GROMACS .gro file of C-alpha atoms in nm:
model
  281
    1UNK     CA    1  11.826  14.815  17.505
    2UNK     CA    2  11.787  14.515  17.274
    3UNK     CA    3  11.809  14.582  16.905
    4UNK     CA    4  11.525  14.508  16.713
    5UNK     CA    5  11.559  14.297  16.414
    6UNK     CA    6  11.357  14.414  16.146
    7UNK     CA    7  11.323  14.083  15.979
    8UNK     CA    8  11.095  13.957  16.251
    9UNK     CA    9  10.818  14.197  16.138
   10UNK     CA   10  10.558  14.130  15.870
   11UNK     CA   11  10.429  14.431  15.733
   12UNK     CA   12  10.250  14.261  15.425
   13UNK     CA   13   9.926  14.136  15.400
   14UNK     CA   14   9.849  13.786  15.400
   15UNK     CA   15   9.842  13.696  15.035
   16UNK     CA   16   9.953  14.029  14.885
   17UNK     CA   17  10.356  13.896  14.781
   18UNK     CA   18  10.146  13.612  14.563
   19UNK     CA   19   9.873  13.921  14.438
   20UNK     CA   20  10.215  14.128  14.340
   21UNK     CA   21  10.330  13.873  14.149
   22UNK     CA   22  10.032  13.769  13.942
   23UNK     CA   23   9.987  14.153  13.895
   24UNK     CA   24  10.373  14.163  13.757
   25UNK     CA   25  10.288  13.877  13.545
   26UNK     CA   26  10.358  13.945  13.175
   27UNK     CA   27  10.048  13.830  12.960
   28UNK     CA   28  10.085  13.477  12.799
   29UNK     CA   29  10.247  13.555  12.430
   30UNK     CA   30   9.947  13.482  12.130
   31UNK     CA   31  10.103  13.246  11.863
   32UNK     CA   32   9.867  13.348  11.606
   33UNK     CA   33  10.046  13.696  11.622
   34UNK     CA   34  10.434  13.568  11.579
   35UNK     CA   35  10.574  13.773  11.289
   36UNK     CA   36  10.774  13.579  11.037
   37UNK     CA   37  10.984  13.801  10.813
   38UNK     CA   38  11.057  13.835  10.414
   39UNK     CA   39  11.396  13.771  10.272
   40UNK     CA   40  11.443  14.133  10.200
   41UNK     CA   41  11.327  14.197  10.545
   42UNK     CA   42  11.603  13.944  10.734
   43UNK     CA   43  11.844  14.135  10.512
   44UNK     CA   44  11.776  14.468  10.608
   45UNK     CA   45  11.769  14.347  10.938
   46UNK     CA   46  12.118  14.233  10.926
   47UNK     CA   47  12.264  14.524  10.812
   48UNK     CA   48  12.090  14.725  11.047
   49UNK     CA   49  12.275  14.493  11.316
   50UNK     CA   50  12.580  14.539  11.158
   51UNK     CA   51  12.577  14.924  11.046
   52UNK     CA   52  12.346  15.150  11.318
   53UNK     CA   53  12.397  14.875  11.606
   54UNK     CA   54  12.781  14.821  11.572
   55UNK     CA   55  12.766  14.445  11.558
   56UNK     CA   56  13.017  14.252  11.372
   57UNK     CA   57  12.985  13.956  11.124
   58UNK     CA   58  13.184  13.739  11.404
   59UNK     CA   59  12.970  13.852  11.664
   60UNK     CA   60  12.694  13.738  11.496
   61UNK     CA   61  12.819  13.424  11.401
   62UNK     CA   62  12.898  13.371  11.781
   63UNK     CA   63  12.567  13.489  11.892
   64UNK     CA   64  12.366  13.265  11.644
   65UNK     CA   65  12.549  12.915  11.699
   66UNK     CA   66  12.554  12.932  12.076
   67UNK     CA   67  12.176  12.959  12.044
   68UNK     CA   68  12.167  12.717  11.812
   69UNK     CA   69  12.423  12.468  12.024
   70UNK     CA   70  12.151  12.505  12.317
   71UNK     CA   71  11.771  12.463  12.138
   72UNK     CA   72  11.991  12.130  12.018
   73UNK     CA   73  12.076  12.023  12.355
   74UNK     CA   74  11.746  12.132  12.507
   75UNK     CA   75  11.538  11.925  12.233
   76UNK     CA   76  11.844  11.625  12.238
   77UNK     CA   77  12.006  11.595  12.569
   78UNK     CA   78  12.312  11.416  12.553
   79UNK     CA   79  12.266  11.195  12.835
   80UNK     CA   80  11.989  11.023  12.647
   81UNK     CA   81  12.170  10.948  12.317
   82UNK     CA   82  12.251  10.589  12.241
   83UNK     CA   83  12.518  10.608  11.990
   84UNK     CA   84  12.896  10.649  12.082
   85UNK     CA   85  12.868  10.921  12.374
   86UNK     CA   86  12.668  11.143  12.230
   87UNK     CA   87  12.793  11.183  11.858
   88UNK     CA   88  12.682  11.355  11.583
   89UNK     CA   89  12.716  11.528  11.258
   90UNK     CA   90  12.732  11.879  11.213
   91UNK     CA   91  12.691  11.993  10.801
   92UNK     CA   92  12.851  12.346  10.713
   93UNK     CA   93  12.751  12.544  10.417
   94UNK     CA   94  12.974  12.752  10.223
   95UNK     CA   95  12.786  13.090  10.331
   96UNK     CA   96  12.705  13.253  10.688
   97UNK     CA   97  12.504  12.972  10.769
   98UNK     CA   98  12.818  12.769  10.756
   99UNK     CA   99  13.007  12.958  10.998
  100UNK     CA  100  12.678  12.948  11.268
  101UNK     CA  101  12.732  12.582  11.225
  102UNK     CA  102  13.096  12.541  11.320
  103UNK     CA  103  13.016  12.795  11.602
  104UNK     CA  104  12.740  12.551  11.725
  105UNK     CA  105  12.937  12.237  11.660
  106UNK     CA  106  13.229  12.374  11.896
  107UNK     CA  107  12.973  12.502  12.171
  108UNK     CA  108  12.763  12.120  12.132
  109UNK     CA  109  13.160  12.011  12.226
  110UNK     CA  110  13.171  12.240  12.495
  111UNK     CA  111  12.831  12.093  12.627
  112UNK     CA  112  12.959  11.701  12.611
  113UNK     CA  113  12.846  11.593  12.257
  114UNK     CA  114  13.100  11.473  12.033
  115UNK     CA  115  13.049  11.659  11.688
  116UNK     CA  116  13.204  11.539  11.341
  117UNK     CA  117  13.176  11.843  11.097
  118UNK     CA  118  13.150  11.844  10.748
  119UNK     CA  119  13.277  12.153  10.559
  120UNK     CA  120  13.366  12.088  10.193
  121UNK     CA  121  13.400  12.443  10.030
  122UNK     CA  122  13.510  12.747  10.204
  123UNK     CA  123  13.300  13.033  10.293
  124UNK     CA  124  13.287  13.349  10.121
  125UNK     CA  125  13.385  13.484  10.451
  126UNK     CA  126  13.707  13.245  10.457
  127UNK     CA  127  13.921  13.452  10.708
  128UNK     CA  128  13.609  13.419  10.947
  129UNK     CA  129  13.551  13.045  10.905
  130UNK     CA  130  13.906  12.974  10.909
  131UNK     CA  131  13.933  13.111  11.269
  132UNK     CA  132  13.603  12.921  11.340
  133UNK     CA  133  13.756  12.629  11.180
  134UNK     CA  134  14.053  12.659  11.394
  135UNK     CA  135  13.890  12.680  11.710
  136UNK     CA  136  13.686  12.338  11.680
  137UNK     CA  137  14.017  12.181  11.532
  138UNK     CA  138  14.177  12.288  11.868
  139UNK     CA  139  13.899  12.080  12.072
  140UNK     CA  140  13.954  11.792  11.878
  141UNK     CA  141  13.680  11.805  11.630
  142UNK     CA  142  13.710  11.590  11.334
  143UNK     CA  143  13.640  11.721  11.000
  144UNK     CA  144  13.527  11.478  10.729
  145UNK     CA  145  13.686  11.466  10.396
  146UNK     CA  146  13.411  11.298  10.228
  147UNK     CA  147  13.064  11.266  10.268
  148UNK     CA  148  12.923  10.909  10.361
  149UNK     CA  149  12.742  10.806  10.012
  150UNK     CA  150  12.504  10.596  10.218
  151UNK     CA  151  12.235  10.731  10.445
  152UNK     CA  152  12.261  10.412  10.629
  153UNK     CA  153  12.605  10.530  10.781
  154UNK     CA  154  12.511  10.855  10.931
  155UNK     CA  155  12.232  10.680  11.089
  156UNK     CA  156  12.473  10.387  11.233
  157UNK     CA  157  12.674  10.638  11.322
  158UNK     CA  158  12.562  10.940  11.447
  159UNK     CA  159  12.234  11.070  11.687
  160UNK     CA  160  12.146  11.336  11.492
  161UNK     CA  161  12.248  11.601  11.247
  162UNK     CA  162  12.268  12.004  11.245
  163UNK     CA  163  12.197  12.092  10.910
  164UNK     CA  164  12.378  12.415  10.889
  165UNK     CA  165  12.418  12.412  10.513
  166UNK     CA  166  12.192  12.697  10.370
  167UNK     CA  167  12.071  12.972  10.560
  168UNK     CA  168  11.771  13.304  10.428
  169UNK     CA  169  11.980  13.421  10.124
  170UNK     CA  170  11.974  13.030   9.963
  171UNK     CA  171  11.716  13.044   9.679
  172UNK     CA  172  11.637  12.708   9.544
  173UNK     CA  173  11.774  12.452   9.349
  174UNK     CA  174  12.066  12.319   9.524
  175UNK     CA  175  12.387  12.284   9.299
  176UNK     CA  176  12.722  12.118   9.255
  177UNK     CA  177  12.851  11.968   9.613
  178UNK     CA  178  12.556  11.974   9.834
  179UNK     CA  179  12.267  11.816   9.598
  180UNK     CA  180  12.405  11.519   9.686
  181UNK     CA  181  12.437  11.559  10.001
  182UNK     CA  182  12.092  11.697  10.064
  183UNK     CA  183  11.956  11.380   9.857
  184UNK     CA  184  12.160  11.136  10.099
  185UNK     CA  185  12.023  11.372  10.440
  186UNK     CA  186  11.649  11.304  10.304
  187UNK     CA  187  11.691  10.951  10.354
  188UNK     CA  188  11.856  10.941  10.690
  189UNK     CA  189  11.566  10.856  10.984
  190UNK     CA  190  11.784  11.018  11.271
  191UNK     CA  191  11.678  11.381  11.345
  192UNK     CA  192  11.781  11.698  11.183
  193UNK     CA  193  11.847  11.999  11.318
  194UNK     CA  194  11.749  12.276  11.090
  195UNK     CA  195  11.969  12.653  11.131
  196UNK     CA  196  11.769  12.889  11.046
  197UNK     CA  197  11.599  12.759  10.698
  198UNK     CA  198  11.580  12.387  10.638
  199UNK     CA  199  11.832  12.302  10.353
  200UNK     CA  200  11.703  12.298  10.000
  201UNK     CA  201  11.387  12.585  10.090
  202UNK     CA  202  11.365  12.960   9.997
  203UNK     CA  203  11.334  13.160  10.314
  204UNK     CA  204  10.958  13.236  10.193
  205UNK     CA  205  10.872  12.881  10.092
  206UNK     CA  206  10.915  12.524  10.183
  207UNK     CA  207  11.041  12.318   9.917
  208UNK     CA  208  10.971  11.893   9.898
  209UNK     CA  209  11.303  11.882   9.760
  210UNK     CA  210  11.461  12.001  10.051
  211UNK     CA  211  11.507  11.838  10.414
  212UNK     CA  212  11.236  11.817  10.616
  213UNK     CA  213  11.373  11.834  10.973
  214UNK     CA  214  11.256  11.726  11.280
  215UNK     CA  215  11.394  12.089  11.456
  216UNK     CA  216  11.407  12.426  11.301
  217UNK     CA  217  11.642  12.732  11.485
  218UNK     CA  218  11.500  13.041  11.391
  219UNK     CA  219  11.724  13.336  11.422
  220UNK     CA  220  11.641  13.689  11.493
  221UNK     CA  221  11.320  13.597  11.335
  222UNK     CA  222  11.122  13.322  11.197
  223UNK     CA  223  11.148  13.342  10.831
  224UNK     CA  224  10.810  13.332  10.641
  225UNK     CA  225  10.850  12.969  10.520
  226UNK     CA  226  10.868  12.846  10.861
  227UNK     CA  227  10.490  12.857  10.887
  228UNK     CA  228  10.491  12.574  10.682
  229UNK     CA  229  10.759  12.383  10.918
  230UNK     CA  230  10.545  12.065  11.007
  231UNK     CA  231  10.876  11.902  11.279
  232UNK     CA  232  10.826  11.854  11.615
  233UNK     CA  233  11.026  12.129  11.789
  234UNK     CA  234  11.038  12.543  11.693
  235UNK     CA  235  11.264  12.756  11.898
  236UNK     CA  236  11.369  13.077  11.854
  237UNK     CA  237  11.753  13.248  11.870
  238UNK     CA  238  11.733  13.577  11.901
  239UNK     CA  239  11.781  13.776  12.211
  240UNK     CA  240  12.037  13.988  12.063
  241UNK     CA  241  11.823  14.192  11.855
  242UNK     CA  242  11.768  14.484  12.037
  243UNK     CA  243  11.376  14.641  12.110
  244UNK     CA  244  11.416  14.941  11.856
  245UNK     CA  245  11.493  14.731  11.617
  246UNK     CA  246  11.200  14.498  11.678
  247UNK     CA  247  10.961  14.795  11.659
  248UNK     CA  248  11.132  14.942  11.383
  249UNK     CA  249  11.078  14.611  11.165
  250UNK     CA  250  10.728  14.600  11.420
  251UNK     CA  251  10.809  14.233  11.473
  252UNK     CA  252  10.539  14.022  11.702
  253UNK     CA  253  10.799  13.818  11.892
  254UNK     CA  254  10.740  13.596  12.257
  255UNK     CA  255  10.970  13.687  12.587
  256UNK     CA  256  11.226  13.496  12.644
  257UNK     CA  257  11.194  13.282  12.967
  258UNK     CA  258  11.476  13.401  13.250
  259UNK     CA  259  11.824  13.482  13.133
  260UNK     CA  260  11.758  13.165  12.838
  261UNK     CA  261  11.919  13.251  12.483
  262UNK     CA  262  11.659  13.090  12.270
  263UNK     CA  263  11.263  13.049  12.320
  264UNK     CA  264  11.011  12.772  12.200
  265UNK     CA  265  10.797  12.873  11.928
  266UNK     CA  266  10.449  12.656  11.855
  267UNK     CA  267  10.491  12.466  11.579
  268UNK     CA  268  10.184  12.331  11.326
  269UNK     CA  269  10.178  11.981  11.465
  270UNK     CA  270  10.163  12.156  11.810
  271UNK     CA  271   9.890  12.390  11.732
  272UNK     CA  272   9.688  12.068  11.592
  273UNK     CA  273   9.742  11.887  11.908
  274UNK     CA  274   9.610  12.160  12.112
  275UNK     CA  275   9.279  12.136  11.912
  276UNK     CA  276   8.947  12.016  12.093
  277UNK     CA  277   8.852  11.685  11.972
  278UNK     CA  278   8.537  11.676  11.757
  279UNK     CA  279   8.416  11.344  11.891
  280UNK     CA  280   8.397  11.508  12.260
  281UNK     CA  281   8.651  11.259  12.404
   0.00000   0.00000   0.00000
């Protein structure tokens, strides 16, 4: 007797697989819920990570410049940079924001850019960012020992920078070392890359003294002064933080799309292009 083969029967209706789907279909994500968190709030939120959840500071490090290291390359694909295969300029602060940004610069090496990295004073977490430090030095990575005094040379130089100086615990004005450098990014007309909080805001506020960058990388959360980011590109790193946690902190955040690390997030000038035109053209 011949064995039947299962897989030449059709018990489904005609249409149903499509029906299941559309029924399995999560509901589109409403921007004009998104949650965007206090200071206090992004603090508790990372010690909650790091105490109840049994993260650790490197982890978290690790976790937020790989997500950072891929909005970059989804919003600046190195294949379509014009300057010198794809370099550019990676600025490290001397906090936690710091270390996400040597953690991005050596995953942006990883992906085919070729990073510079600027990291004048040492993190508070030095025996981290050492180690992070190390890492990139062993892929080749140069590190600057001065900062170009002339916008005009990052710009003839470099495809873009990752502003990675100040992250949701900066409160404004910017001191010592990096005024100067924040004065001399201001002027540059090659995108930056925002971690977090654009350099030279408070996590609750924008700040015209500050950089004004083209893409901002929220992490965990968007922080309450990104609702006044006006840049072209808004993504979201931040599929570590686990569900309790969202509900705990009851945090409106989007899905993120198949096994991606980071999510796009509507910005202002996005919203404003979606509205109807007045005229009726």
């Amino acid at each position: 007797m011949d064995r039947i083969s299962v897989n030449r029967f059709s018990f489904r209706r005609k249409g149903s697989h499509k029906k299941n789907k559309e029924e399995n279909a999560e509901p589109e994500f409403n921007f004009s819920t998104l949650s965007y968190i206090s200071q206090d709030e992004a603090e508790k939120m990372n010690e909650e990570l790091l105490s109840e959840y049994a993260f650790n500071e490197v982890q978290l490090l690790e976790l937020a410049g790989y997500s950072s290291a891929v909005a970059t390359a989804k919003c600046y694909p190195v294949e379509k940079m014009t300057r010198d295969n794809g370099a550019i300029l990676v600025c490290c602060g001397p906090g936690y924001n710091g270390g996400v940004g040597l953690v991005c610069a050596r995953h942006l090496k990883l992906f085919g850019y070729r990073p510079t990295v600027f990291y004048p004073v040492k993190s508070n977490m030095a025996s981290i960012c050492d180690s992070l430090s190390r890492q990139c030095e062993s892929l080749d990575l140069p590190f600057l020992s001065y900062f170009p005094s002339e916008s005009h040379l990052i710009q003839d130089s470099y495809n873009l920078v990752v502003d990675a100086l100040f992250g949701f615990r900066f409160k404004p004005p910017v001191k010592d070392t990096f005024a100067s450098v924040i004065e001399t990014l201001k002027k540059v007309e090659i995108p930056i890359c925002s971690v977090d909080v654009p350099s030279g805001w408070g996590a609750e506020s924008a700040s015209p003294d500050g950089l004004q960058p083209e893409l901002l990388i929220s992490i965990a959360a968007p922080k309450r002064c990104a609702k006044l980011f006006q840049g072209k590109f808004h993504y979201l790193g931040g599929r570590f933080v686990p569900r309790t946690l969202e509900q705990k902190f009851d945090l409106k955040l989007p899905p993120y799309p198949g096994t991606d690390c980071v999510v796009e997030l509507k910005t202002q000038k996005s919203t404003e292009d979606e509205k109807p035109d007045d005229t009726g053209e």
